[in-house]
């Protein structure tokens, strides 16, 4: 199983715009595209609640509150239990699903997200959970840097933040020069 991919589904959910059903459907891409047509308006509330709880995991992790992050993940694992099964469409397409056959889209997606993030925490620690340092962003990410120094969710946010800081320093320096 690709646990990193499951952990990234948690990231995608936390960072998703779940204002409406279209926003929820936009969450499903790639291998999960089949879920797009199966979600309904009633699923929106389930995904929003899980989104808030997963964000709390990142908030706990980034503030060094590992026990709280673990407690929240354990709660999510209870709500969305992992029941692995092998699936495939032919003998060359075997792969794992994290829920039993016939599970809802929310159960399948959220069990994978909680499981992946839990494995990530056990493997790398919650210090590798990040919230973008660009105050205009707030997206979450997993820090895969070699020395655990990542501060931004993307190069775009890093550049935008650094340019804004540079401009602020130039303005401040310009206002300090004597007239």
mmCIF file of C-alpha atoms in Angstrom, residues 52-177:
data_model
loop_
_atom_site.group_PDB
_atom_site.id
_atom_site.type_symbol
_atom_site.label_atom_id
_atom_site.label_comp_id
_atom_site.label_asym_id
_atom_site.label_seq_id
_atom_site.Cartn_x
_atom_site.Cartn_y
_atom_site.Cartn_z
ATOM 1 C CA UNK A 52 -11.908 20.272 10.609
ATOM 2 C CA UNK A 53 -10.662 17.309 12.623
ATOM 3 C CA UNK A 54 -7.750 16.649 10.264
ATOM 4 C CA UNK A 55 -6.781 20.335 10.438
ATOM 5 C CA UNK A 56 -6.686 19.975 14.220
ATOM 6 C CA UNK A 57 -4.202 17.127 13.806
ATOM 7 C CA UNK A 58 -1.916 19.508 11.901
ATOM 8 C CA UNK A 59 -2.424 22.282 14.442
ATOM 9 C CA UNK A 60 -1.530 19.917 17.283
ATOM 10 C CA UNK A 61 1.443 18.529 15.381
ATOM 11 C CA UNK A 62 2.909 21.910 14.496
ATOM 12 C CA UNK A 63 2.614 23.106 18.089
ATOM 13 C CA UNK A 64 4.349 20.035 19.517
ATOM 14 C CA UNK A 65 1.194 18.547 21.033
ATOM 15 C CA UNK A 66 1.824 14.993 19.834
ATOM 16 C CA UNK A 67 -0.512 13.342 22.339
ATOM 17 C CA UNK A 68 -3.385 15.537 21.140
ATOM 18 C CA UNK A 69 -2.586 14.788 17.484
ATOM 19 C CA UNK A 70 -2.542 11.063 18.271
ATOM 20 C CA UNK A 71 -5.814 11.296 20.204
ATOM 21 C CA UNK A 72 -7.490 13.060 17.283
ATOM 22 C CA UNK A 73 -6.172 10.516 14.776
ATOM 23 C CA UNK A 74 -7.290 7.630 16.977
ATOM 24 C CA UNK A 75 -10.757 9.179 17.079
ATOM 25 C CA UNK A 76 -10.803 9.407 13.293
ATOM 26 C CA UNK A 77 -9.609 5.807 12.979
ATOM 27 C CA UNK A 78 -12.519 4.732 15.195
ATOM 28 C CA UNK A 79 -14.995 6.689 13.087
ATOM 29 C CA UNK A 80 -13.514 5.473 9.805
ATOM 30 C CA UNK A 81 -12.019 2.047 10.511
ATOM 31 C CA UNK A 82 -9.596 0.477 8.083
ATOM 32 C CA UNK A 83 -10.785 -2.861 6.726
ATOM 33 C CA UNK A 84 -8.243 -3.715 4.045
ATOM 34 C CA UNK A 85 -9.191 -5.844 1.066
ATOM 35 C CA UNK A 86 -7.614 -6.745 -2.251
ATOM 36 C CA UNK A 87 -9.456 -5.509 -5.295
ATOM 37 C CA UNK A 88 -8.876 -5.614 -9.014
ATOM 38 C CA UNK A 89 -10.489 -5.746 -12.384
ATOM 39 C CA UNK A 90 -8.234 -8.436 -13.836
ATOM 40 C CA UNK A 91 -5.261 -10.511 -12.689
ATOM 41 C CA UNK A 92 -2.786 -7.718 -13.486
ATOM 42 C CA UNK A 93 -4.585 -4.948 -11.608
ATOM 43 C CA UNK A 94 -4.507 -6.089 -7.967
ATOM 44 C CA UNK A 95 -4.502 -3.255 -5.454
ATOM 45 C CA UNK A 96 -5.617 -2.533 -1.916
ATOM 46 C CA UNK A 97 -8.704 -0.729 -0.732
ATOM 47 C CA UNK A 98 -8.976 0.348 2.887
ATOM 48 C CA UNK A 99 -12.660 -0.421 3.426
ATOM 49 C CA UNK A 100 -14.990 -3.317 2.813
ATOM 50 C CA UNK A 101 -16.847 -3.751 -0.448
ATOM 51 C CA UNK A 102 -19.880 -1.511 -0.714
ATOM 52 C CA UNK A 103 -18.592 1.141 1.694
ATOM 53 C CA UNK A 104 -19.623 4.723 1.087
ATOM 54 C CA UNK A 105 -17.300 7.147 -0.654
ATOM 55 C CA UNK A 106 -16.844 9.052 2.588
ATOM 56 C CA UNK A 107 -15.896 5.865 4.469
ATOM 57 C CA UNK A 108 -13.399 4.853 1.751
ATOM 58 C CA UNK A 109 -11.793 8.268 1.418
ATOM 59 C CA UNK A 110 -11.716 9.158 5.111
ATOM 60 C CA UNK A 111 -10.457 5.753 6.280
ATOM 61 C CA UNK A 112 -7.566 6.123 3.832
ATOM 62 C CA UNK A 113 -6.840 9.695 4.901
ATOM 63 C CA UNK A 114 -6.869 8.883 8.626
ATOM 64 C CA UNK A 115 -4.827 5.704 8.099
ATOM 65 C CA UNK A 116 -2.243 7.398 5.873
ATOM 66 C CA UNK A 117 -1.761 10.328 8.232
ATOM 67 C CA UNK A 118 -1.517 7.957 11.200
ATOM 68 C CA UNK A 119 1.185 5.890 9.492
ATOM 69 C CA UNK A 120 3.001 9.126 8.580
ATOM 70 C CA UNK A 121 2.923 10.286 12.207
ATOM 71 C CA UNK A 122 4.248 6.940 13.450
ATOM 72 C CA UNK A 123 6.978 6.867 10.810
ATOM 73 C CA UNK A 124 8.160 10.491 10.820
ATOM 74 C CA UNK A 125 6.577 12.194 13.832
ATOM 75 C CA UNK A 126 4.143 15.082 13.943
ATOM 76 C CA UNK A 127 7.006 17.578 13.648
ATOM 77 C CA UNK A 128 6.759 16.813 9.922
ATOM 78 C CA UNK A 129 3.199 18.195 9.814
ATOM 79 C CA UNK A 130 3.199 21.770 8.592
ATOM 80 C CA UNK A 131 0.910 24.746 8.168
ATOM 81 C CA UNK A 132 2.002 27.256 5.538
ATOM 82 C CA UNK A 133 3.870 30.226 7.015
ATOM 83 C CA UNK A 134 2.335 32.563 4.426
ATOM 84 C CA UNK A 135 -0.392 34.247 6.471
ATOM 85 C CA UNK A 136 -2.588 34.572 3.375
ATOM 86 C CA UNK A 137 -2.556 30.814 2.758
ATOM 87 C CA UNK A 138 -2.988 28.471 5.719
ATOM 88 C CA UNK A 139 -2.717 25.269 3.685
ATOM 89 C CA UNK A 140 -1.252 22.211 5.376
ATOM 90 C CA UNK A 141 1.583 20.030 4.080
ATOM 91 C CA UNK A 142 3.870 17.170 5.011
ATOM 92 C CA UNK A 143 7.494 18.230 5.392
ATOM 93 C CA UNK A 144 9.578 15.886 3.268
ATOM 94 C CA UNK A 145 12.721 18.022 3.403
ATOM 95 C CA UNK A 146 15.914 16.300 4.512
ATOM 96 C CA UNK A 147 16.380 18.532 7.567
ATOM 97 C CA UNK A 148 12.757 19.274 8.537
ATOM 98 C CA UNK A 149 13.038 22.953 7.623
ATOM 99 C CA UNK A 150 10.099 23.482 5.270
ATOM 100 C CA UNK A 151 7.891 26.452 6.165
ATOM 101 C CA UNK A 152 5.617 26.872 3.148
ATOM 102 C CA UNK A 153 3.144 24.611 1.367
ATOM 103 C CA UNK A 154 4.526 25.507 -2.068
ATOM 104 C CA UNK A 155 7.218 27.437 -3.885
ATOM 105 C CA UNK A 156 4.544 29.943 -4.886
ATOM 106 C CA UNK A 157 3.734 30.768 -1.257
ATOM 107 C CA UNK A 158 7.418 30.898 -0.319
ATOM 108 C CA UNK A 159 8.178 33.318 -3.146
ATOM 109 C CA UNK A 160 5.140 35.482 -2.431
ATOM 110 C CA UNK A 161 6.042 35.696 1.260
ATOM 111 C CA UNK A 162 9.712 36.436 0.608
ATOM 112 C CA UNK A 163 8.884 39.139 -1.940
ATOM 113 C CA UNK A 164 6.405 40.767 0.474
ATOM 114 C CA UNK A 165 9.024 40.722 3.264
ATOM 115 C CA UNK A 166 11.640 42.195 0.929
ATOM 116 C CA UNK A 167 9.292 45.006 -0.136
ATOM 117 C CA UNK A 168 8.383 45.721 3.490
ATOM 118 C CA UNK A 169 12.089 45.989 4.404
ATOM 119 C CA UNK A 170 12.698 48.371 1.478
ATOM 120 C CA UNK A 171 9.745 50.533 2.513
ATOM 121 C CA UNK A 172 10.967 50.593 6.102
ATOM 122 C CA UNK A 173 14.498 51.467 5.003
ATOM 123 C CA UNK A 174 13.139 54.240 2.764
ATOM 124 C CA UNK A 175 11.137 55.777 5.589
ATOM 125 C CA UNK A 176 14.188 55.797 7.878
ATOM 126 C CA UNK A 177 16.427 57.823 5.561
#
